[in-house]
Amino acid sequence: MVRLITHNILACHAKGCTSNNFPLQFQDVSIELREAEFNADFLRGFLPRLEWPALVGAARQLGDTSLPEEQPEMIDDEFLQKLHHVLLEIHVEEGAMVCPNCKHVYPISNGIPNMLLAEHEIG
Amino acid sequence: MSRPELQAPPEIYYGDVEAKKYTNNTRVQQIQADMTYRALELLNLPPDQPAFLLDIGCGSGLSGEILDEEGYHWVGCDIAPSMLEVALEREVEGDLFLQDIGQGFGFRPGSFDGAISISVIQWLLNAETSHPTSSPPHRLTRFFTTLHAALKNPSRAVLQFYPSSDDQIQLITSIAMKAGFGGGIVVDYPNSKKAKKVYLCLFVGGGGGAQQQLPKGLEGDEEAEARAQFEKRRERLRSREKSGKRKNIKDRDWILKKKEVSMILSRL
């Protein structure tokens, strides 16, 4: 159950990998759509924490092009509905996330990403 | 029986069988639920603002289910695949990660409004290999520094754990402080062997005028309260007792009547 809200806060944490380590790139993913309860207050509160270009990029990688390239200044209900769908209803079930910098592969199986590092990768 | 963390690493100890046993044990469920509510209370989140929380060592989702019920969005991580599998079966709402917290987190700065952890961090005190990154101080440092970074300012992390000595409390607290946290230890029911619970209550930021203050532990004796209760619930109970709506059964008339009866009986 990697949703884009989680993907958007996740950077690579391998040893020495401190720059260009975000966002992780999706690879060979299969997704599932599951409805979630809409909560406008939560979305408004979370919006300032989002890395917008990373979110738009990840959504496009998963085949969703509903979000605009630039974060709109007007936050209306229609926009929040789209954001809700992208952040909380798209679940990546299988595949992998790859660090753009050190190329570490975090496999996703059964919706759970494996974040374990080998001994030499621990910071 | 010796403590679980002395028997095997967590991902081995909580294998398929133990994970199911643990999750289906009603006593474990009750204790975990009580501690989760208490941790949320200590987290002191601003009301009516839906929060995004991290559940450290979420296991099979016993605490996560409560986070769901309370309407929080959350992310959970655990090192035991069998526990996470049970969490999937139980259909918790949060996103789950297979992660060794001693290796540190990769979350972007300021991602979470708070973090809780129930009965987990004592597992960080055992070294599994002789590799330098496997030593408890190294793992604790990695854990606390990356956790501190992942929390927004101001916020709190509340970690309930089972220390086996004062030295362990000292070690954990000092490394948390070095990682930049404020706060300290809160002990509920310190005089009760059964109900005593230790919470590491950590603060991020909150300096200046509105300094964060360490909450007080719950007190009372073990007979009256065999298990830790949610403080609000306790207050409700207490106020009900105080309001005294129930009439005392053994009032004056009752005593007089009782005396009369015994007089008659003694005369017979």
Tab-separated table of C-alpha atoms in Angstrom:
chain	number	residue	atom	x	y	z
A	1	MET	CA	0.000	0.000	0.000
A	2	VAL	CA	2.455	2.646	-1.102
A	3	ARG	CA	0.285	5.666	-1.677
A	4	LEU	CA	1.677	8.822	-3.242
A	5	ILE	CA	1.361	10.662	0.065
A	6	THR	CA	3.960	8.267	1.468
A	7	HIS	CA	6.056	8.245	-1.683
A	8	ASN	CA	6.217	12.027	-1.475
A	9	ILE	CA	7.906	12.025	1.942
A	10	LEU	CA	10.302	9.192	1.181
A	11	ALA	CA	13.951	9.697	0.244
A	12	CYS	CA	16.769	7.165	-0.027
A	13	HIS	CA	18.480	6.551	3.333
A	14	ALA	CA	21.483	4.499	2.236
A	15	LYS	CA	24.915	5.485	3.536
A	16	GLY	CA	26.347	8.620	1.943
A	17	CYS	CA	23.307	9.099	-0.284
A	18	THR	CA	22.368	12.631	0.718
A	19	SER	CA	21.785	14.579	-2.485
A	20	ASN	CA	19.567	13.929	-5.488
A	21	ASN	CA	18.095	11.043	-3.456
A	22	PHE	CA	14.487	12.157	-3.945
A	23	PRO	CA	11.992	11.298	-5.366
A	24	LEU	CA	12.441	7.541	-5.717
A	25	GLN	CA	11.538	6.345	-9.213
A	26	PHE	CA	8.830	3.734	-9.659
A	27	GLN	CA	9.732	0.648	-11.674
A	28	ASP	CA	7.529	-2.141	-13.112
A	29	VAL	CA	4.643	-1.188	-10.855
A	30	SER	CA	1.139	-2.551	-10.684
A	31	ILE	CA	-1.443	-0.329	-9.026
A	32	GLU	CA	-4.828	-0.696	-7.435
A	33	LEU	CA	-7.437	1.993	-6.852
A	34	ARG	CA	-9.213	2.005	-3.520
A	35	GLU	CA	-11.659	4.599	-2.326
A	36	ALA	CA	-10.717	6.588	0.763
A	37	GLU	CA	-12.659	9.008	2.916
A	38	PHE	CA	-12.330	12.616	1.740
A	39	ASN	CA	-11.066	15.051	4.355
A	40	ALA	CA	-10.534	18.602	3.093
A	41	ASP	CA	-8.930	19.836	6.340
A	42	PHE	CA	-6.309	17.124	6.251
A	43	LEU	CA	-5.414	17.926	2.648
A	44	ARG	CA	-5.177	21.653	3.330
A	45	GLY	CA	-2.916	20.938	6.309
A	46	PHE	CA	-0.702	18.603	4.325
A	47	LEU	CA	-0.384	20.759	1.199
A	48	PRO	CA	2.531	22.929	2.451
A	49	ARG	CA	4.573	19.784	3.128
A	50	LEU	CA	4.244	18.375	-0.399
A	51	GLU	CA	7.021	18.462	-2.967
A	52	TRP	CA	4.746	19.440	-5.815
A	53	PRO	CA	6.866	18.578	-8.899
A	54	ALA	CA	7.719	15.171	-7.374
A	55	LEU	CA	4.032	14.458	-6.784
A	56	VAL	CA	3.015	15.437	-10.311
A	57	GLY	CA	5.880	13.380	-11.753
A	58	ALA	CA	5.013	10.303	-9.714
A	59	ALA	CA	1.321	10.582	-10.584
A	60	ARG	CA	2.147	10.787	-14.299
A	61	GLN	CA	4.429	7.773	-13.978
A	62	LEU	CA	1.396	5.912	-12.634
A	63	GLY	CA	-0.786	7.182	-15.476
A	64	ASP	CA	-2.690	9.934	-13.675
A	65	THR	CA	-2.479	13.341	-15.356
A	66	SER	CA	-5.194	15.164	-13.423
A	67	LEU	CA	-2.842	17.469	-11.491
A	68	PRO	CA	-1.526	20.732	-13.011
A	69	GLU	CA	2.231	21.223	-13.520
A	70	GLU	CA	2.241	24.216	-11.166
A	71	GLN	CA	0.632	24.115	-7.753
A	72	PRO	CA	-2.465	26.332	-8.143
A	73	GLU	CA	-2.869	29.342	-5.875
A	74	MET	CA	-6.621	28.927	-5.685
A	75	ILE	CA	-7.451	25.907	-3.510
A	76	ASP	CA	-11.019	24.990	-4.436
A	77	ASP	CA	-12.999	21.845	-3.783
A	78	GLU	CA	-12.505	20.488	-7.290
A	79	PHE	CA	-8.736	20.710	-6.889
A	80	LEU	CA	-8.855	19.096	-3.429
A	81	GLN	CA	-10.885	16.195	-4.851
A	82	LYS	CA	-8.215	15.565	-7.493
A	83	LEU	CA	-5.464	15.850	-4.896
A	84	HIS	CA	-7.328	13.449	-2.624
A	85	HIS	CA	-7.512	10.866	-5.371
A	86	VAL	CA	-3.834	11.144	-6.295
A	87	LEU	CA	-2.520	11.196	-2.713
A	88	LEU	CA	-4.716	8.625	-1.007
A	89	GLU	CA	-6.525	6.397	-3.494
A	90	ILE	CA	-3.774	5.114	-5.810
A	91	HIS	CA	-2.012	2.159	-4.190
A	92	VAL	CA	1.165	0.686	-5.625
A	93	GLU	CA	0.975	-3.038	-4.938
A	94	GLU	CA	3.963	-4.564	-6.721
A	95	GLY	CA	7.157	-3.299	-8.326
A	96	ALA	CA	10.062	-1.303	-6.956
A	97	MET	CA	11.315	2.163	-6.068
A	98	VAL	CA	14.792	3.089	-7.280
A	99	CYS	CA	16.993	5.850	-5.868
A	100	PRO	CA	17.879	8.345	-8.654
A	101	ASN	CA	21.315	8.870	-7.078
A	102	CYS	CA	22.768	5.592	-5.751
A	103	LYS	CA	20.401	3.302	-7.699
A	104	HIS	CA	19.457	1.344	-4.588
A	105	VAL	CA	16.346	-0.712	-5.343
A	106	TYR	CA	13.577	-0.853	-2.744
A	107	PRO	CA	11.328	-3.716	-3.847
A	108	ILE	CA	7.578	-3.486	-3.208
A	109	SER	CA	5.770	-6.737	-2.645
A	110	ASN	CA	2.195	-7.189	-1.515
A	111	GLY	CA	2.021	-3.422	-1.120
A	112	ILE	CA	4.867	-3.318	1.405
A	113	PRO	CA	8.162	-1.694	0.414
A	114	ASN	CA	11.283	-3.364	1.741
A	115	MET	CA	13.450	-0.572	3.177
A	116	LEU	CA	16.096	-2.845	4.721
A	117	LEU	CA	19.710	-1.992	3.916
A	118	ALA	CA	22.701	-4.310	3.660
A	119	GLU	CA	25.409	-3.870	6.299
A	120	HIS	CA	27.689	-1.779	4.043
A	121	GLU	CA	24.824	0.581	3.151
A	122	ILE	CA	23.974	1.567	6.733
A	123	GLY	CA	24.834	5.167	7.587
B	1	MET	CA	10.466	-16.735	31.276
B	2	SER	CA	13.190	-14.415	29.992
B	3	ARG	CA	12.292	-11.282	28.087
B	4	PRO	CA	11.513	-11.782	24.362
B	5	GLU	CA	14.216	-9.352	23.245
B	6	LEU	CA	16.842	-11.583	24.889
B	7	GLN	CA	15.696	-14.682	23.029
B	8	ALA	CA	16.009	-13.742	19.338
B	9	PRO	CA	15.958	-10.710	17.004
B	10	PRO	CA	12.418	-9.327	16.548
B	11	GLU	CA	11.952	-10.487	12.949
B	12	ILE	CA	12.721	-14.048	14.095
B	13	TYR	CA	10.950	-13.970	17.446
B	14	TYR	CA	7.761	-12.680	15.822
B	15	GLY	CA	7.523	-15.388	13.158
B	16	ASP	CA	4.217	-16.581	11.686
B	17	VAL	CA	3.113	-18.474	14.796
B	18	GLU	CA	4.132	-15.890	17.395
B	19	ALA	CA	2.690	-13.019	15.283
B	20	LYS	CA	-0.765	-14.642	15.227
B	21	LYS	CA	-0.584	-15.651	18.893
B	22	TYR	CA	0.408	-12.126	19.898
B	23	THR	CA	-2.302	-10.446	17.840
B	24	ASN	CA	-5.121	-12.744	18.975
B	25	ASN	CA	-4.286	-12.606	22.679
B	26	THR	CA	-7.023	-10.476	24.260
B	27	ARG	CA	-4.818	-9.479	27.189
B	28	VAL	CA	-2.116	-8.203	24.821
B	29	GLN	CA	-4.797	-6.415	22.781
B	30	GLN	CA	-6.159	-4.673	25.885
B	31	ILE	CA	-2.756	-3.583	27.169
B	32	GLN	CA	-1.659	-2.369	23.723
B	33	ALA	CA	-4.910	-0.432	23.301
B	34	ASP	CA	-4.585	1.230	26.714
B	35	MET	CA	-1.002	2.239	26.007
B	36	THR	CA	-1.885	3.542	22.536
B	37	TYR	CA	-4.626	5.784	23.976
B	38	ARG	CA	-2.252	6.996	26.656
B	39	ALA	CA	0.481	7.676	24.069
B	40	LEU	CA	-1.999	9.676	21.968
B	41	GLU	CA	-2.949	11.642	25.056
B	42	LEU	CA	0.715	12.404	25.798
B	43	LEU	CA	1.194	13.398	22.145
B	44	ASN	CA	-1.089	16.332	22.912
B	45	LEU	CA	-2.043	16.997	19.290
B	46	PRO	CA	-3.937	20.176	18.495
B	47	PRO	CA	-7.658	19.342	18.474
B	48	ASP	CA	-9.763	19.338	15.279
B	49	GLN	CA	-6.743	19.233	13.028
B	50	PRO	CA	-6.370	15.864	11.303
B	51	ALA	CA	-2.811	14.682	11.904
B	52	PHE	CA	-0.344	12.538	9.939
B	53	LEU	CA	1.436	10.156	12.335
B	54	LEU	CA	4.259	7.628	12.292
B	55	ASP	CA	3.747	4.338	14.156
B	56	ILE	CA	7.216	2.986	14.924
B	57	GLY	CA	7.188	-0.801	15.185
B	58	CYS	CA	3.531	-0.992	14.182
B	59	GLY	CA	3.563	-4.799	14.265
B	60	SER	CA	0.257	-6.375	13.336
B	61	GLY	CA	-1.580	-3.059	13.516
B	62	LEU	CA	-3.066	-3.262	17.027
B	63	SER	CA	-2.171	0.394	17.607
B	64	GLY	CA	-2.863	1.265	13.968
B	65	GLU	CA	-6.485	0.184	14.290
B	66	ILE	CA	-6.907	2.714	17.075
B	67	LEU	CA	-5.268	5.402	14.923
B	68	ASP	CA	-7.786	4.513	12.183
B	69	GLU	CA	-10.696	4.743	14.605
B	70	GLU	CA	-9.499	8.092	15.899
B	71	GLY	CA	-9.349	9.391	12.314
B	72	TYR	CA	-5.588	9.808	11.908
B	73	HIS	CA	-3.675	9.201	8.717
B	74	TRP	CA	-0.571	7.171	9.496
B	75	VAL	CA	2.456	5.307	8.236
B	76	GLY	CA	3.714	2.238	10.083
B	77	CYS	CA	6.983	0.385	9.979
B	78	ASP	CA	8.139	-2.910	11.428
B	79	ILE	CA	11.007	-5.325	10.925
B	80	ALA	CA	8.956	-8.523	11.279
B	81	PRO	CA	7.391	-9.571	7.927
B	82	SER	CA	5.014	-11.975	9.680
B	83	MET	CA	3.608	-9.153	11.800
B	84	LEU	CA	3.109	-6.954	8.721
B	85	GLU	CA	1.338	-9.816	6.986
B	86	VAL	CA	-1.141	-10.019	9.869
B	87	ALA	CA	-1.573	-6.230	9.607
B	88	LEU	CA	-2.438	-6.642	5.900
B	89	GLU	CA	-4.988	-9.336	6.750
B	90	ARG	CA	-6.561	-7.038	9.315
B	91	GLU	CA	-6.889	-4.351	6.612
B	92	VAL	CA	-5.489	-1.387	8.491
B	93	GLU	CA	-5.608	1.934	6.625
B	94	GLY	CA	-2.002	3.077	7.072
B	95	ASP	CA	0.869	2.490	4.671
B	96	LEU	CA	3.217	-0.217	5.926
B	97	PHE	CA	6.989	-0.465	5.587
B	98	LEU	CA	9.395	-3.305	6.200
B	99	GLN	CA	12.112	-1.376	7.993
B	100	ASP	CA	14.813	-1.745	10.627
B	101	ILE	CA	14.452	1.394	12.748
B	102	GLY	CA	18.064	1.003	13.911
B	103	GLN	CA	19.153	1.723	10.318
B	104	GLY	CA	17.378	5.074	10.407
B	105	PHE	CA	14.490	6.545	8.402
B	106	GLY	CA	14.601	8.178	4.994
B	107	PHE	CA	11.632	10.492	5.520
B	108	ARG	CA	11.910	14.079	4.337
B	109	PRO	CA	12.250	16.733	7.070
B	110	GLY	CA	9.067	17.780	8.815
B	111	SER	CA	6.912	15.012	7.331
B	112	PHE	CA	4.992	13.961	10.444
B	113	ASP	CA	2.804	15.720	13.017
B	114	GLY	CA	3.875	13.201	15.641
B	115	ALA	CA	5.120	9.679	16.262
B	116	ILE	CA	4.128	6.892	18.622
B	117	SER	CA	5.779	3.608	19.434
B	118	ILE	CA	4.360	0.891	21.669
B	119	SER	CA	6.673	-1.696	23.269
B	120	VAL	CA	9.412	-1.452	20.668
B	121	ILE	CA	12.594	0.465	21.423
B	122	GLN	CA	13.902	-1.994	24.039
B	123	TRP	CA	14.643	-4.161	20.999
B	124	LEU	CA	17.306	-1.634	19.943
B	125	LEU	CA	19.396	-2.470	22.994
B	126	ASN	CA	20.647	-5.808	21.717
B	127	ALA	CA	23.521	-6.134	19.257
B	128	GLU	CA	22.934	-8.880	16.696
B	129	THR	CA	26.380	-8.835	15.046
B	130	SER	CA	29.786	-7.405	15.910
B	131	HIS	CA	29.686	-4.957	12.977
B	132	PRO	CA	30.095	-1.346	14.250
B	133	THR	CA	26.726	-0.280	12.790
B	134	SER	CA	25.143	-3.019	14.881
B	135	SER	CA	26.081	-1.588	18.286
B	136	PRO	CA	23.137	-0.303	20.355
B	137	PRO	CA	24.478	3.280	20.723
B	138	HIS	CA	25.062	3.519	16.973
B	139	ARG	CA	21.585	2.184	16.170
B	140	LEU	CA	19.910	4.426	18.752
B	141	THR	CA	21.752	7.467	17.358
B	142	ARG	CA	20.679	6.649	13.795
B	143	PHE	CA	17.107	6.091	14.958
B	144	PHE	CA	16.727	9.278	17.006
B	145	THR	CA	18.507	11.650	14.579
B	146	THR	CA	16.472	10.520	11.574
B	147	LEU	CA	13.263	10.516	13.647
B	148	HIS	CA	13.962	14.048	14.869
B	149	ALA	CA	14.416	15.205	11.282
B	150	ALA	CA	11.194	13.535	10.115
B	151	LEU	CA	9.032	15.349	12.692
B	152	LYS	CA	7.713	18.843	12.151
B	153	ASN	CA	8.349	21.703	14.551
B	154	PRO	CA	6.718	21.792	17.049
B	155	SER	CA	5.627	18.213	17.658
B	156	ARG	CA	6.146	15.229	19.933
B	157	ALA	CA	7.137	11.591	19.813
B	158	VAL	CA	5.850	9.285	22.557
B	159	LEU	CA	7.612	5.948	22.860
B	160	GLN	CA	6.416	3.411	25.436
B	161	PHE	CA	9.030	0.779	26.189
B	162	TYR	CA	10.111	-1.830	28.707
B	163	PRO	CA	13.525	-0.950	30.134
B	164	SER	CA	15.213	-3.661	32.168
B	165	SER	CA	17.486	-1.285	34.107
B	166	ASP	CA	18.050	2.376	34.925
B	167	ASP	CA	21.193	2.272	32.794
B	168	GLN	CA	19.063	1.490	29.744
B	169	ILE	CA	16.786	4.463	30.464
B	170	GLN	CA	19.867	6.640	30.888
B	171	LEU	CA	21.406	5.442	27.603
B	172	ILE	CA	18.240	5.897	25.570
B	173	THR	CA	17.419	9.306	27.038
B	174	SER	CA	20.931	10.708	26.617
B	175	ILE	CA	21.118	9.671	22.955
B	176	ALA	CA	17.667	11.161	22.284
B	177	MET	CA	18.798	14.467	23.820
B	178	LYS	CA	21.974	14.436	21.689
B	179	ALA	CA	19.786	13.970	18.619
B	180	GLY	CA	18.133	17.310	19.450
B	181	PHE	CA	15.015	16.233	21.321
B	182	GLY	CA	13.705	17.844	24.496
B	183	GLY	CA	11.518	16.082	27.034
B	184	GLY	CA	12.169	12.977	29.095
B	185	ILE	CA	10.684	10.007	30.853
B	186	VAL	CA	7.075	9.822	32.096
B	187	VAL	CA	6.262	6.924	34.431
B	188	ASP	CA	2.633	5.899	34.983
B	189	TYR	CA	1.783	4.096	38.249
B	190	PRO	CA	5.407	4.046	39.483
B	191	ASN	CA	4.471	2.142	42.653
B	192	SER	CA	2.613	-0.672	40.960
B	193	LYS	CA	4.519	-3.687	39.754
B	194	LYS	CA	1.816	-4.662	37.257
B	195	ALA	CA	0.491	-1.341	36.011
B	196	LYS	CA	3.788	0.577	35.857
B	197	LYS	CA	4.497	1.864	32.351
B	198	VAL	CA	7.447	3.888	31.047
B	199	TYR	CA	6.978	6.460	28.270
B	200	LEU	CA	9.769	8.390	26.620
B	201	CYS	CA	8.041	11.668	25.816
B	202	LEU	CA	10.140	13.642	23.338
B	203	PHE	CA	9.648	17.189	22.072
B	204	VAL	CA	10.728	18.761	18.823
B	205	GLY	CA	11.060	22.535	19.053
B	206	GLY	CA	8.555	24.565	21.008
B	207	GLY	CA	11.171	26.932	22.462
B	208	GLY	CA	10.733	30.614	23.156
B	209	GLY	CA	7.674	31.696	25.094
B	210	ALA	CA	5.645	28.521	24.867
B	211	GLN	CA	8.096	25.990	26.314
B	212	GLN	CA	6.729	22.448	26.163
B	213	GLN	CA	6.281	20.893	29.583
B	214	LEU	CA	6.765	17.278	30.493
B	215	PRO	CA	3.397	15.729	31.421
B	216	LYS	CA	2.942	14.038	34.784
B	217	GLY	CA	2.733	10.279	35.138
B	218	LEU	CA	-0.481	8.728	36.355
B	219	GLU	CA	-0.558	7.741	40.019
B	220	GLY	CA	-2.619	5.475	42.188
B	221	ASP	CA	-2.239	1.980	43.528
B	222	GLU	CA	-2.397	-1.272	41.731
B	223	GLU	CA	-5.417	-2.743	43.549
B	224	ALA	CA	-7.660	0.172	42.697
B	225	GLU	CA	-6.470	0.306	39.112
B	226	ALA	CA	-4.985	-2.948	37.954
B	227	ARG	CA	-4.388	-1.549	34.496
B	228	ALA	CA	-3.526	1.863	33.165
B	229	GLN	CA	-6.590	3.760	32.149
B	230	PHE	CA	-7.126	6.606	29.790
B	231	GLU	CA	-6.987	9.717	31.923
B	232	LYS	CA	-10.155	11.328	30.568
B	233	ARG	CA	-12.073	8.157	31.276
B	234	ARG	CA	-10.676	8.166	34.805
B	235	GLU	CA	-11.812	11.707	35.348
B	236	ARG	CA	-15.279	10.835	34.158
B	237	LEU	CA	-15.430	7.964	36.615
B	238	ARG	CA	-14.212	10.134	39.445
B	239	SER	CA	-16.763	12.866	38.760
B	240	ARG	CA	-19.513	10.277	38.732
B	241	GLU	CA	-18.416	9.116	42.160
B	242	LYS	CA	-18.296	12.673	43.453
B	243	SER	CA	-21.746	13.664	42.234
B	244	GLY	CA	-23.071	11.022	44.651
B	245	LYS	CA	-26.412	10.388	43.039
B	246	ARG	CA	-26.676	6.992	44.681
B	247	LYS	CA	-28.291	7.089	48.139
B	248	ASN	CA	-26.552	5.296	50.940
B	249	ILE	CA	-28.517	2.117	51.598
B	250	LYS	CA	-27.590	1.856	55.231
B	251	ASP	CA	-29.169	5.089	56.405
B	252	ARG	CA	-30.468	5.988	59.880
B	253	ASP	CA	-33.849	4.285	59.489
B	254	TRP	CA	-32.224	1.086	58.300
B	255	ILE	CA	-29.944	0.961	61.368
B	256	LEU	CA	-32.799	1.644	63.798
B	257	LYS	CA	-34.911	-1.059	62.241
B	258	LYS	CA	-32.025	-3.502	62.359
B	259	LYS	CA	-31.524	-2.724	66.065
B	260	GLU	CA	-35.207	-3.250	66.812
B	261	VAL	CA	-35.194	-6.620	65.086
B	262	SER	CA	-32.173	-7.790	67.026
B	263	MET	CA	-33.773	-6.635	70.315
B	264	ILE	CA	-36.886	-8.649	69.577
B	265	LEU	CA	-34.808	-11.653	68.623
B	266	SER	CA	-32.736	-11.489	71.810
B	267	ARG	CA	-35.884	-11.387	73.938
B	268	LEU	CA	-37.187	-14.642	72.427
